[in-house]
Short mmCIF file of C-alpha atoms in Angstrom, two decimals:
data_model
loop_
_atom_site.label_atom_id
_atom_site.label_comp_id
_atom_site.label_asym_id
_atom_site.label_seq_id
_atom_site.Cartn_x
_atom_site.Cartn_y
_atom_site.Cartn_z
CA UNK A 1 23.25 -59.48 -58.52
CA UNK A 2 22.31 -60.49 -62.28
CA UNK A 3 18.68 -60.70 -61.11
CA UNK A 4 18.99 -57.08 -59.86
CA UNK A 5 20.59 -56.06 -62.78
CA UNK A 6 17.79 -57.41 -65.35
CA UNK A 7 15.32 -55.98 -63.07
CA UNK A 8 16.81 -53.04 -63.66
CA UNK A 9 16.85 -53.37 -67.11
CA UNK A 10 13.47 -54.42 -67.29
CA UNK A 11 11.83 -52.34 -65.38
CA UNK A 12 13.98 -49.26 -67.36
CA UNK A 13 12.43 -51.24 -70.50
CA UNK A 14 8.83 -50.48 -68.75
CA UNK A 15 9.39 -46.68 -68.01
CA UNK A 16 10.63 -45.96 -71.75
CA UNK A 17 7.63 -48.47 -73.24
CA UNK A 18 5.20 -45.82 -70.65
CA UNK A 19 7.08 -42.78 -71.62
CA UNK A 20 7.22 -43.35 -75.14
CA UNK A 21 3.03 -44.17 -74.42
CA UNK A 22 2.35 -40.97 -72.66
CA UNK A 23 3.55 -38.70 -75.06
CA UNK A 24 0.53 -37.26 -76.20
CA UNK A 25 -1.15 -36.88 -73.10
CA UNK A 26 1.92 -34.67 -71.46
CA UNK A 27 0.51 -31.30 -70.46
CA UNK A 28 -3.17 -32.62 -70.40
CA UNK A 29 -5.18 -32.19 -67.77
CA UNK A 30 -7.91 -34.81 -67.05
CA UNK A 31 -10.13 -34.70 -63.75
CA UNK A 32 -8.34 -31.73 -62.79
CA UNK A 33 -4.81 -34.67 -61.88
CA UNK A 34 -1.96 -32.87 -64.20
CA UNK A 35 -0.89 -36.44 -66.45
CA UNK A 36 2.84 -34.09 -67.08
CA UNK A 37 3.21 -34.16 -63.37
CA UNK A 38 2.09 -37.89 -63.45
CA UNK A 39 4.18 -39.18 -65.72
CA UNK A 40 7.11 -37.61 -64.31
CA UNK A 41 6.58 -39.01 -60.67
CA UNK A 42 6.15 -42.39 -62.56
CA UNK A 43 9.83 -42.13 -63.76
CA UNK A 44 10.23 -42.29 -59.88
CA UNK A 45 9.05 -45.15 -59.79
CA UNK A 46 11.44 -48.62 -59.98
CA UNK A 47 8.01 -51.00 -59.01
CA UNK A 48 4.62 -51.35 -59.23
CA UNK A 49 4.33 -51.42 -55.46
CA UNK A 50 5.21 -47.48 -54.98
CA UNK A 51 1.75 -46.30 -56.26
CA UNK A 52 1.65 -42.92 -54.96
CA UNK A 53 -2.18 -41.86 -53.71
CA UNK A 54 -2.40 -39.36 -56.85
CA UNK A 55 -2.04 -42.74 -58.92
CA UNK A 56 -4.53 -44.82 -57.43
CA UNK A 57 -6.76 -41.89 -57.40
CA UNK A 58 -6.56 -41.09 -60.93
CA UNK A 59 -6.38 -45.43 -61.32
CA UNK A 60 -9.89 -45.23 -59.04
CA UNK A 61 -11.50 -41.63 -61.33
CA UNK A 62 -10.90 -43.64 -64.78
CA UNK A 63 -12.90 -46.93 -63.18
CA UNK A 64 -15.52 -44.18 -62.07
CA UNK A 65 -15.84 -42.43 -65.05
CA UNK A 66 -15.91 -45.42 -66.82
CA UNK A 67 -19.05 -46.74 -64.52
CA UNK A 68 -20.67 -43.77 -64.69
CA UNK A 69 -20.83 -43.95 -68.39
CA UNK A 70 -22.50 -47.37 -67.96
CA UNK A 71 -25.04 -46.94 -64.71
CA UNK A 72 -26.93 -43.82 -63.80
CA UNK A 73 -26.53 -41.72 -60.54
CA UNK A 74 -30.11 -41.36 -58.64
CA UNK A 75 -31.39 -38.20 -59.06
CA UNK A 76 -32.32 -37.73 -55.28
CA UNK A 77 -29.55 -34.64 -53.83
CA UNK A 78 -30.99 -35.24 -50.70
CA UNK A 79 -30.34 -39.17 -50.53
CA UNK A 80 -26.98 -38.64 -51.80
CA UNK A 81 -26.02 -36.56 -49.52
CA UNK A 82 -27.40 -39.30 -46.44
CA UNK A 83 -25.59 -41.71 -47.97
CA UNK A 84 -22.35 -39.49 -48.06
CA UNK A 85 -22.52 -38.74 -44.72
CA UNK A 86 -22.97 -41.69 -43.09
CA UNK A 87 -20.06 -43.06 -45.40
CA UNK A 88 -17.99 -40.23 -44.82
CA UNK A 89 -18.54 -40.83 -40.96
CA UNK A 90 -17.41 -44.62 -41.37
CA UNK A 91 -14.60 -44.06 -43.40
CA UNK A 92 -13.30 -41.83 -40.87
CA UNK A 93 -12.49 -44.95 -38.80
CA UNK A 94 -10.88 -46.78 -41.12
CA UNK A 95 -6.84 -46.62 -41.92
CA UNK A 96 -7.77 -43.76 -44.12
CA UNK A 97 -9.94 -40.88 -42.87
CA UNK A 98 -8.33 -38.08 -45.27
CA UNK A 99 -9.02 -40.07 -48.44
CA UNK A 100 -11.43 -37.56 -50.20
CA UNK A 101 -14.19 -40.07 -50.10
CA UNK A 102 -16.84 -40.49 -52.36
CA UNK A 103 -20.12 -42.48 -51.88
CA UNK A 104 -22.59 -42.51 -54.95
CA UNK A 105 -25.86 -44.38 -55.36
CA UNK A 106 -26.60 -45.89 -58.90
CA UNK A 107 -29.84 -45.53 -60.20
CA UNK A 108 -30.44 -49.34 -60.84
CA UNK A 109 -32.97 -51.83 -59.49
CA UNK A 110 -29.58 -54.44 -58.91
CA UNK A 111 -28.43 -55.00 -55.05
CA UNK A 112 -25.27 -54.65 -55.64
CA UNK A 113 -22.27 -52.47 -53.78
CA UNK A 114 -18.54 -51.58 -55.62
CA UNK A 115 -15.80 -49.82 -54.34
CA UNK A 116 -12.86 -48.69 -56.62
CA UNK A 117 -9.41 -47.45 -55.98
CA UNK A 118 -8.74 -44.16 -54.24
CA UNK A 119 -12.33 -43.55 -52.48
CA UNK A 120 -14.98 -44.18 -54.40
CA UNK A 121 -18.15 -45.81 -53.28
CA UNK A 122 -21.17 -46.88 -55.22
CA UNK A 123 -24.28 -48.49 -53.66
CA UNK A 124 -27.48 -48.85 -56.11
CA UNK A 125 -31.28 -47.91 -55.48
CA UNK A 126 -31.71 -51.43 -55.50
CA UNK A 127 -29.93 -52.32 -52.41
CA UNK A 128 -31.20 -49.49 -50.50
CA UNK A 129 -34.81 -50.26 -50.25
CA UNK A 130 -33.68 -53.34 -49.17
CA UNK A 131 -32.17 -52.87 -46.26
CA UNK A 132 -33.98 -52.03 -42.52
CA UNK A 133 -31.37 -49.31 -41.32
CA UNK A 134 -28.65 -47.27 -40.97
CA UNK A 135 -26.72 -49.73 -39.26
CA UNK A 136 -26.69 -52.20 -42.15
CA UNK A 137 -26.26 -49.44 -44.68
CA UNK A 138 -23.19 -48.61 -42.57
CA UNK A 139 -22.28 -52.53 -42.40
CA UNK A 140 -21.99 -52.68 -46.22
CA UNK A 141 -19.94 -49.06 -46.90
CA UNK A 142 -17.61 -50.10 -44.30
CA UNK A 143 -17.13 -53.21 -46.27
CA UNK A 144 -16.47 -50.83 -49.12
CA UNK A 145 -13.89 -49.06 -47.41
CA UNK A 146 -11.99 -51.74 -46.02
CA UNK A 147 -11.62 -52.80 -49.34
CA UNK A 148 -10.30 -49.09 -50.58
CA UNK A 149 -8.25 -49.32 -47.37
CA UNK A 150 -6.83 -52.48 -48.10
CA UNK A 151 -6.36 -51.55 -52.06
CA UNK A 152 -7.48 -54.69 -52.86
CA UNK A 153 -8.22 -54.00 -56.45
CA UNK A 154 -5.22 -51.90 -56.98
CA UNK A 155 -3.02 -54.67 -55.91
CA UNK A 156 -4.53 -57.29 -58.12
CA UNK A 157 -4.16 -55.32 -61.23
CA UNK A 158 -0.66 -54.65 -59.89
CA UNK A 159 -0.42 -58.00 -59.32
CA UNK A 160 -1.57 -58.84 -62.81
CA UNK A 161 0.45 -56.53 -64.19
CA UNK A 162 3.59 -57.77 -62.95
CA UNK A 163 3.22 -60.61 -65.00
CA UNK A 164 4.35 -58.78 -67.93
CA UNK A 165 2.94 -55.29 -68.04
CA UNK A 166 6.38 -53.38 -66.35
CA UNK A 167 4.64 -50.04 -66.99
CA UNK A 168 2.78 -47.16 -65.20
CA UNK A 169 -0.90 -48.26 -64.86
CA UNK A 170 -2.01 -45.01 -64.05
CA UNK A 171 -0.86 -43.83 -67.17
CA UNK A 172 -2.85 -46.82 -68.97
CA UNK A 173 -5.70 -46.28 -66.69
CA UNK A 174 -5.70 -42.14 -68.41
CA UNK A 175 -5.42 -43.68 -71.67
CA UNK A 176 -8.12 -46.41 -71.33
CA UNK A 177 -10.41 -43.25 -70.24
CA UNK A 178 -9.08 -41.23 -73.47
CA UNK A 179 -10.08 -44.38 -75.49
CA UNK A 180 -12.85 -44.70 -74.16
CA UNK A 181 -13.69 -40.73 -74.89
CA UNK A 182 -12.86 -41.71 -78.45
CA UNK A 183 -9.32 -40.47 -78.17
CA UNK A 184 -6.11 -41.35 -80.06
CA UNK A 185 -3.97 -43.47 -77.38
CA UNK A 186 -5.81 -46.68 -77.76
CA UNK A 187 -2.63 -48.77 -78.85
CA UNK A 188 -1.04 -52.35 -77.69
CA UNK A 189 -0.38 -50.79 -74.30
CA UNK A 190 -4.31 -50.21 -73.69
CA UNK A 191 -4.68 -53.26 -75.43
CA UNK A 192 -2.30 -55.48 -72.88
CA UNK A 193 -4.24 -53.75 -70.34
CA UNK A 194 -7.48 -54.72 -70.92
CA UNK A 195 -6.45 -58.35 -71.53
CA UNK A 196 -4.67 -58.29 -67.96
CA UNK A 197 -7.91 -56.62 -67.03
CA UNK A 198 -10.23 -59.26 -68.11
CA UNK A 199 -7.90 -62.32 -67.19
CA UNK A 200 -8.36 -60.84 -63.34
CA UNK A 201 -12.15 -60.07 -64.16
CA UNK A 202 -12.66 -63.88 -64.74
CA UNK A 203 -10.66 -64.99 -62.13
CA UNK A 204 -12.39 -62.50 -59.59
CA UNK A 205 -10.89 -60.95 -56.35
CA UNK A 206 -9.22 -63.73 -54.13
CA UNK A 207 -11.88 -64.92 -51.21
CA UNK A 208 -9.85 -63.67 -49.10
CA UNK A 209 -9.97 -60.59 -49.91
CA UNK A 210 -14.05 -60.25 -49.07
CA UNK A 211 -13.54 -62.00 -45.98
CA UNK A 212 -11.06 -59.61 -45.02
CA UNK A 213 -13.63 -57.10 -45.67
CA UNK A 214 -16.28 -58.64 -43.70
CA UNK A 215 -14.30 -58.95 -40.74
CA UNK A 216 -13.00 -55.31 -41.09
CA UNK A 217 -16.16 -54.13 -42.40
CA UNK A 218 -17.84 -55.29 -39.46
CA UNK A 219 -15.09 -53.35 -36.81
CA UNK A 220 -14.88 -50.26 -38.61
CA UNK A 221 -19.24 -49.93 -38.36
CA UNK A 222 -18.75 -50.53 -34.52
CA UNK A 223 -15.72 -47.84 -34.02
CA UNK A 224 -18.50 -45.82 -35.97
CA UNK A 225 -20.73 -46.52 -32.93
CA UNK A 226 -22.99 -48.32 -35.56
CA UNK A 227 -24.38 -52.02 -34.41
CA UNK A 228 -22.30 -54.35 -35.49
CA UNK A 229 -24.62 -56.58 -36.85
CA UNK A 230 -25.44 -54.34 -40.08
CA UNK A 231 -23.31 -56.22 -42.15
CA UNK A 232 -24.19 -59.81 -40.89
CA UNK A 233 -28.29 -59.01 -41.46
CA UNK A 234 -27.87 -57.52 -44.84
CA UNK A 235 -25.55 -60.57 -45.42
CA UNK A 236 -28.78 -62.54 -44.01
CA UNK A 237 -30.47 -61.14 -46.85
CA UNK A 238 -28.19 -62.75 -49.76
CA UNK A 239 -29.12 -66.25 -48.06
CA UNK A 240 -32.79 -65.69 -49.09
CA UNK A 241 -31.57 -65.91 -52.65
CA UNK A 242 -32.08 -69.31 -54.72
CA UNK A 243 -28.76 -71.04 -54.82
CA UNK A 244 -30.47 -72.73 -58.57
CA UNK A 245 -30.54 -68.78 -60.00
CA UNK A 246 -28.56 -68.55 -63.29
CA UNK A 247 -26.85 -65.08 -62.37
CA UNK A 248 -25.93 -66.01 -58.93
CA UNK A 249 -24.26 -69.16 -59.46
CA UNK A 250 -22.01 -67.46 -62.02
CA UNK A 251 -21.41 -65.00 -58.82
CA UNK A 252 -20.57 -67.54 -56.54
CA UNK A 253 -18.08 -68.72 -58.83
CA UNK A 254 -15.92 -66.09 -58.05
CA UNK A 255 -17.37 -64.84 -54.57
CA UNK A 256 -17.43 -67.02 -51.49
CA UNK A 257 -20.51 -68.14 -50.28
CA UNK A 258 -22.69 -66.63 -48.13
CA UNK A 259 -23.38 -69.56 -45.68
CA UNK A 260 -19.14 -69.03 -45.70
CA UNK A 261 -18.65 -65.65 -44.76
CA UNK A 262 -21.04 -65.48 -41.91
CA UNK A 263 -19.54 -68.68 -40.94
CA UNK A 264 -16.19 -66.43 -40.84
CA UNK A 265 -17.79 -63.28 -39.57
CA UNK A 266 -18.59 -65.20 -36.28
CA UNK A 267 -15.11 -65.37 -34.55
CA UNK A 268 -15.27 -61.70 -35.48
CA UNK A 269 -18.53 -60.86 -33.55
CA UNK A 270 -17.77 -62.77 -30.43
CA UNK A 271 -14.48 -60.74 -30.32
CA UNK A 272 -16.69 -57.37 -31.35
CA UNK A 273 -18.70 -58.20 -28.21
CA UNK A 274 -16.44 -59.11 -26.10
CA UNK A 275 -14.36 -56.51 -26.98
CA UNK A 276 -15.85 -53.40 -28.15
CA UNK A 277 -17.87 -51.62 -25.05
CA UNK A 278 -19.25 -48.29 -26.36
CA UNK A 279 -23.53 -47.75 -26.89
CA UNK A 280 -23.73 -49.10 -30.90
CA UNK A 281 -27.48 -47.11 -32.46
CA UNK A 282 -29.11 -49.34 -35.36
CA UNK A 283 -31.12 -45.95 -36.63
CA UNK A 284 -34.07 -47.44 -38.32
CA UNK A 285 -35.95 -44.28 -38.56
CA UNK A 286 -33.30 -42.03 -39.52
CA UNK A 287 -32.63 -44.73 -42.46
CA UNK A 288 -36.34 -45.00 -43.54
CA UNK A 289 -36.68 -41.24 -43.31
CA UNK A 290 -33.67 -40.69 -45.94
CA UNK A 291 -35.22 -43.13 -48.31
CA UNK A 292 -38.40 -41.19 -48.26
CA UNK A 293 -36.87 -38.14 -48.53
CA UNK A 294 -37.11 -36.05 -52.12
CA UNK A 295 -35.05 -33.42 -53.69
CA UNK B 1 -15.35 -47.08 -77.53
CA UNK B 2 -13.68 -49.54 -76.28
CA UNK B 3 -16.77 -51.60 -75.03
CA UNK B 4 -14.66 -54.44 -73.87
CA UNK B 5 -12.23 -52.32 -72.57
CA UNK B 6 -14.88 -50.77 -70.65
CA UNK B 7 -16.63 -53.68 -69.15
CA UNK B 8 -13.68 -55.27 -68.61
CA UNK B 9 -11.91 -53.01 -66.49
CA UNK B 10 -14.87 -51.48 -64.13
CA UNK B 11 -16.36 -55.28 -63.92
CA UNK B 12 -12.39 -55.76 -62.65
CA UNK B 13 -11.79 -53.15 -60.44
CA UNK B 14 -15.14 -52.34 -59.07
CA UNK B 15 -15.60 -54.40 -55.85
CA UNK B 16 -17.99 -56.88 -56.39
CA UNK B 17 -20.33 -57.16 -53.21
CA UNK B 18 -23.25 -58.12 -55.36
CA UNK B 19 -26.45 -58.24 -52.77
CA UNK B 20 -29.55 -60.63 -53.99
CA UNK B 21 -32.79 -59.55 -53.49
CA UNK B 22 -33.96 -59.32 -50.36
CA UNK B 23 -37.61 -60.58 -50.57
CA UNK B 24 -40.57 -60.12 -47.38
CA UNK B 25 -39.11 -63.66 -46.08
CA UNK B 26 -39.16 -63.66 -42.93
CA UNK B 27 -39.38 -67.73 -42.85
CA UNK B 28 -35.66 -69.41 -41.05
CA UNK B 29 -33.85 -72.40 -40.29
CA UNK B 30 -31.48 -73.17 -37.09
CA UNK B 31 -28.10 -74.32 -37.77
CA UNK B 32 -28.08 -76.20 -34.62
CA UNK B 33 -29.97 -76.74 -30.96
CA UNK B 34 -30.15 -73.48 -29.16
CA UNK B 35 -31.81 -72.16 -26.12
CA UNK B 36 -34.83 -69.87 -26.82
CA UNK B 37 -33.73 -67.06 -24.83
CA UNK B 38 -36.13 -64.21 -23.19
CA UNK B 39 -34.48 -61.02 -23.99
CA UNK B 40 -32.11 -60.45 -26.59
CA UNK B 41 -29.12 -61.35 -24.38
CA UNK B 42 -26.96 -64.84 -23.80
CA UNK B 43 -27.09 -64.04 -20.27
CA UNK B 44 -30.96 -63.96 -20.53
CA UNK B 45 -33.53 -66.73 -19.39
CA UNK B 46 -34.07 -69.42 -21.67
CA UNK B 47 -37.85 -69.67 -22.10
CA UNK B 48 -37.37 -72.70 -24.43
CA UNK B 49 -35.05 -75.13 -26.87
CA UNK B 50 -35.53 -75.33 -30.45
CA UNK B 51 -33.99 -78.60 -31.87
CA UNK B 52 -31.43 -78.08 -35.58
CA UNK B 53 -33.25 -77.40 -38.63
CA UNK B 54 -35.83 -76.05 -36.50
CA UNK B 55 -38.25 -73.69 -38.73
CA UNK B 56 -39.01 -70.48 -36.94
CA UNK B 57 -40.70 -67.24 -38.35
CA UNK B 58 -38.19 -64.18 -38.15
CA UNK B 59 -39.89 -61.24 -36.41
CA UNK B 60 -37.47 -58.04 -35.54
CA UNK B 61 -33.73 -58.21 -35.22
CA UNK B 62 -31.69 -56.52 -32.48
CA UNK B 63 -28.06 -56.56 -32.49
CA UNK B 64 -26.99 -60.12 -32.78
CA UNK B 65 -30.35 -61.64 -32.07
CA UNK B 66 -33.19 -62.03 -34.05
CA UNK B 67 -37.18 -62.72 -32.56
CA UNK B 68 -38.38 -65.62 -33.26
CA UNK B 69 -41.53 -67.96 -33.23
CA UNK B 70 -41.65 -71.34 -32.84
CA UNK B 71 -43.98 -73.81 -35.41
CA UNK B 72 -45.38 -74.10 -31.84
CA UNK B 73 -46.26 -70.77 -31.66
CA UNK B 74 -43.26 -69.87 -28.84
CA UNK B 75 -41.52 -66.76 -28.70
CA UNK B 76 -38.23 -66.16 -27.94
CA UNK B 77 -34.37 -64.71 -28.80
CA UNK B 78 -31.98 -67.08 -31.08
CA UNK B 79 -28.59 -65.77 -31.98
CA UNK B 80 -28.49 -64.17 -35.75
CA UNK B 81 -25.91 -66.26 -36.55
CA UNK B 82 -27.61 -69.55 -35.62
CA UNK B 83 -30.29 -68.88 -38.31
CA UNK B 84 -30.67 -68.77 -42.04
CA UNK B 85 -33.29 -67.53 -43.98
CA UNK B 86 -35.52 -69.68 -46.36
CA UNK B 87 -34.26 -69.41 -49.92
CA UNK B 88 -36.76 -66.73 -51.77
CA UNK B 89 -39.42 -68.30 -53.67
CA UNK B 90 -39.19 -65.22 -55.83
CA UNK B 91 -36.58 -65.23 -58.96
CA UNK B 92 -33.54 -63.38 -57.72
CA UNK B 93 -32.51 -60.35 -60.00
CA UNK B 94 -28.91 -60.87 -61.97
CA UNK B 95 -25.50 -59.91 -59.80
CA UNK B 96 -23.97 -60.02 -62.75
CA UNK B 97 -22.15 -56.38 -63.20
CA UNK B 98 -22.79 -56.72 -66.67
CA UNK B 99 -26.09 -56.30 -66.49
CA UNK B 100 -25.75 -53.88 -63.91
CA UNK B 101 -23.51 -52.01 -66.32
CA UNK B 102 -26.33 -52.12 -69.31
CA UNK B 103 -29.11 -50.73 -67.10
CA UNK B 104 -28.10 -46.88 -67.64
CA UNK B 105 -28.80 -47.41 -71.31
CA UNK B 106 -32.23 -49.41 -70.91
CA UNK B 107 -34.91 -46.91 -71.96
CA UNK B 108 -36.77 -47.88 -68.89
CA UNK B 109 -36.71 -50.11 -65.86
CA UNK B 110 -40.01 -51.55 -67.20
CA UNK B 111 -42.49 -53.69 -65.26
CA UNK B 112 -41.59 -55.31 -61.69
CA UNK B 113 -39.80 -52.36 -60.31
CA UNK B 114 -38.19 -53.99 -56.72
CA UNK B 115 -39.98 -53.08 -53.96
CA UNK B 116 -38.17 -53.06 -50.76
CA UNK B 117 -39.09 -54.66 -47.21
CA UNK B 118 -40.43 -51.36 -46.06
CA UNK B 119 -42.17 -50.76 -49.35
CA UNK B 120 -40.50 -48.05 -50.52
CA UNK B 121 -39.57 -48.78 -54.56
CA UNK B 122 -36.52 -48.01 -56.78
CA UNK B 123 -38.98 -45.81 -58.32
CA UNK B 124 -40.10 -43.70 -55.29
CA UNK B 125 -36.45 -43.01 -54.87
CA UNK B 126 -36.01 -41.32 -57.69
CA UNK B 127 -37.24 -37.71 -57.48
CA UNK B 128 -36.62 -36.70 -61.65
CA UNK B 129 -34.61 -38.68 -64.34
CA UNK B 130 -31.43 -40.33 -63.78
CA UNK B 131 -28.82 -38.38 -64.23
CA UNK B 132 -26.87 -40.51 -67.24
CA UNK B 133 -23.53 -38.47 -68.08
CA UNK B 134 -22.38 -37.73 -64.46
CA UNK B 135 -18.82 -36.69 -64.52
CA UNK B 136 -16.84 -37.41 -61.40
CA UNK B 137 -16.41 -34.26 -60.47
CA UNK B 138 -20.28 -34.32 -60.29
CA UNK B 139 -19.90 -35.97 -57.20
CA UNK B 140 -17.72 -33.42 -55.77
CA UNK B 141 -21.57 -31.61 -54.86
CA UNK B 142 -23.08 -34.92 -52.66
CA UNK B 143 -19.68 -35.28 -50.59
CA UNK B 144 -19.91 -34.55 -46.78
CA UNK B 145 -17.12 -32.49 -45.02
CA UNK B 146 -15.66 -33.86 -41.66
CA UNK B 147 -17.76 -31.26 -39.82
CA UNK B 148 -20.57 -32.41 -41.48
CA UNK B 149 -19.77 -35.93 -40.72
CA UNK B 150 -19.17 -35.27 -36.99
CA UNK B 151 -22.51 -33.29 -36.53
CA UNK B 152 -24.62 -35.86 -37.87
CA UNK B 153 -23.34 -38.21 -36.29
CA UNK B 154 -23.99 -36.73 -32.97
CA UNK B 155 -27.57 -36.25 -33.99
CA UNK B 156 -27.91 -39.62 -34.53
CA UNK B 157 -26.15 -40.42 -31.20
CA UNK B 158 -22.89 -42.07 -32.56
CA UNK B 159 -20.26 -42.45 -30.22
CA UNK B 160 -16.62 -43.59 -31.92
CA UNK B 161 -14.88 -45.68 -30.04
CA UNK B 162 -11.18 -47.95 -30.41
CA UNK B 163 -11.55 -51.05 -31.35
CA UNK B 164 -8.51 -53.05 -33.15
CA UNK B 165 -8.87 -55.43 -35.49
CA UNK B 166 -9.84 -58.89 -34.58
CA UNK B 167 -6.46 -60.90 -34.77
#
């Protein structure tokens, strides 16, 4: 009873701290998501677990815009479209078809993959031309997805804001965004965010969050009527990397090893072939024909 | 702008499924003893065993299976999962998002650009300059409608089917 009560209180503390924050951004319209309407359904809202889909979104189109300051989209209409389709196709198998998905590649020589919340999908140049085919392309966007599915990044900054930070994130997400636009609304709020921000940045997603990734991943790509093996041989690939490199051991630190997760994806593929039953298509040419496509 | 704000949060929210370079190395080690199998299949003949640690050259993967040959110059099916690749001789490139992050403002990717297995560059990929202020409603003009979705996937000959979750 007293607990509920100083929740109450506390989390009545939160909404006035967030309304008394979003003052100047009532009325504004950013990325076409109304921030009056917003911050009026955040009044609604006694928890951080009650993120409504407009919310993540406009959590996930701050974290995009915020990338796409930083990394380049490849200038190839054609390829992004590919790579949009095929995601599109796998996401439609996941726990969230109707999420208005977004895949993007980065213009960047890295092999690296992201997802943020609310849909969006980024894959760089990098990885592409590493990878044999469609199948493993599909492998890693369905790894993507499961994590958008799963909201595995929204729940760890909602986790992380719990700890202290009883106000509406997507409201802190808009201002980050107008901060980072050179706005007016940096303030302590933005500032408490970023430092819950960077304490979860340096502790990294849990482990088992990308396992549960992998093993979904690895499903949703056979639903798709991909071979399920996409993810496992692109996951091959990260093996063939010196354990001794600099960068990588500072990735391990916070991501599982590789040796690990194939180790765990193998439960998952002996139940894939024992139970899945449908023709699965690798697409090798369709894959290298994309890459060599142009405008 | 918030730089640290910046870095911070996408390095944070972004999923991190950093890939290392995959180099031409084709060169792999067994986990354990396994029957050289015929055909892609653990129903097929086995034509062979190759002993743990075992190195085997890594020619064409199908499904769960990759081609191998022997040091003795045998041919045969292991399953993907009983083999890891050599570590790459070549220096991996950085994971790190950070650096990631700083490559849109690099004036130019500079010498080395990655080449992939099938020889197709970063470069080649690229048919004009990046495009370095993309909005996210940019990316609005790339997405796929359902329709499209559905009819390329029957080109391709994808067939959905159920599958639940592994529990």
């Amino acid at each position: 009873m007293q607990t509920a009560t100083l929740l109450k209180c506390a989390s009545l503390l939160g909404l006035i701290v967030s309304l008394s924050a979003c003052q100047g951004l009532e009325g504004v319209q950013i990325q076409g998501v109304d921030l009056g309407k917003l911050s009026s359904a955040g009044q609604h809202l006694t928890n951080m677990g009650q993120k409504s889909v407009d919310e993540e979104r406009v959590i996930g189109q701050n974290t995009a815009t915020i990338l796409l300051s930083k990394a380049a989209v490849l200038n190839n209409p054609p390829l992004q479209a590919y790579v949009n389709r095929v995601g599109l196709w796998v996401a439609q198998h996941s726990e969230r078809p109707d999420l208005p998905w977004r895949f993007v590649v980065l213009d960047s020589p890295q092999v690296a993959a992201y997802a943020a919340p609310g849909g969006y999908v980024f894959i760089t140049s990098g990885m592409l031309t590493r990878m044999n085919s469609e199948a493993e392309l599909a492998g890693v966007l369905a790894h993507e997805v499961a994590h958008v599915v799963q909201q595995h990044h929204l729940k760890a900054i909602q986790q992380q804001a719990q700890t202290g930070l009883l106000t509406d994130l997507a409201t802190l997400a808009v201002q980050a965004g107008a901060a980072d636009k050179g706005g007016s609304q940096a303030g302590e709020l933005t500032d408490r965010f970023t430092r819950s921000v960077s304490d979860l940045y340096s502790r990294g997603l849990d482990r088992g969050d990308e396992y549960e990734a992998d093993a979904m991943g690895a499903v949703i790509a056979t639903r798709a009527g991909y071979d399920a093996y996409g993810l496992a041989g692109v996951l091959q690939t990260l093996g063939t990397t010196r354990q001794n490199d600099a960068a990588l051991s500072s990735f391990l630190k916070v991501h599982p090893g590789i040796d690990d997760r194939l180790q765990r994806l193998q439960p998952v593929y002996l139940y894939i072939e024992k139970t899945a039953s449908g023709p699965t298509q690798s697409l090798d040419a369709r894959y290298q024909q994309a890459l060599r496509s142009k405008r | 702008m918030n730089k640290g704000l910046c870095s911070a949060l996408a390095a944070l929210i972004f999923s991190f499924y950093g890939f290392s370079a995959l180099a031409e190395v084709r060169q792999a080690q067994t986990l354990q003893d396994s029957p050289l199998r015929a055909e892609p299949s653990a129903s097929a003949a086995s034509v062979g065993q190759v002993g743990k640690q075992a190195q085997v050259l890594v020619l064409e993967r199908q499904g769960g299976w990759y081609q191998v040959e022997t040091s003795s110059g045998q041919r045969g099916w292991l399953p993907l999962l009983s083999l890891r690749f050599a570590k790459d001789a070549q220096a991996s490139r950085s994971n790190d998002l950070g650096s990631l992050l700083k490559l849109g403002n690099q004036a130019s990717p500079a010498s080395g650009v990655a080449t992939g297995i099938r020889g197709i560059s970063d470069e080649e990929l690229r048919s004009g300059s990046a495009n370095t202020s993309a909005s996210v409603q940019s990316l609005d003009a790339f997405a796929a409608s359902p329709s499209e979705a559905r009819s390329f996937a029957q080109q391709g000959g994808l067939r959905s089917q159920n599958l639940p979750y592994a529990r």
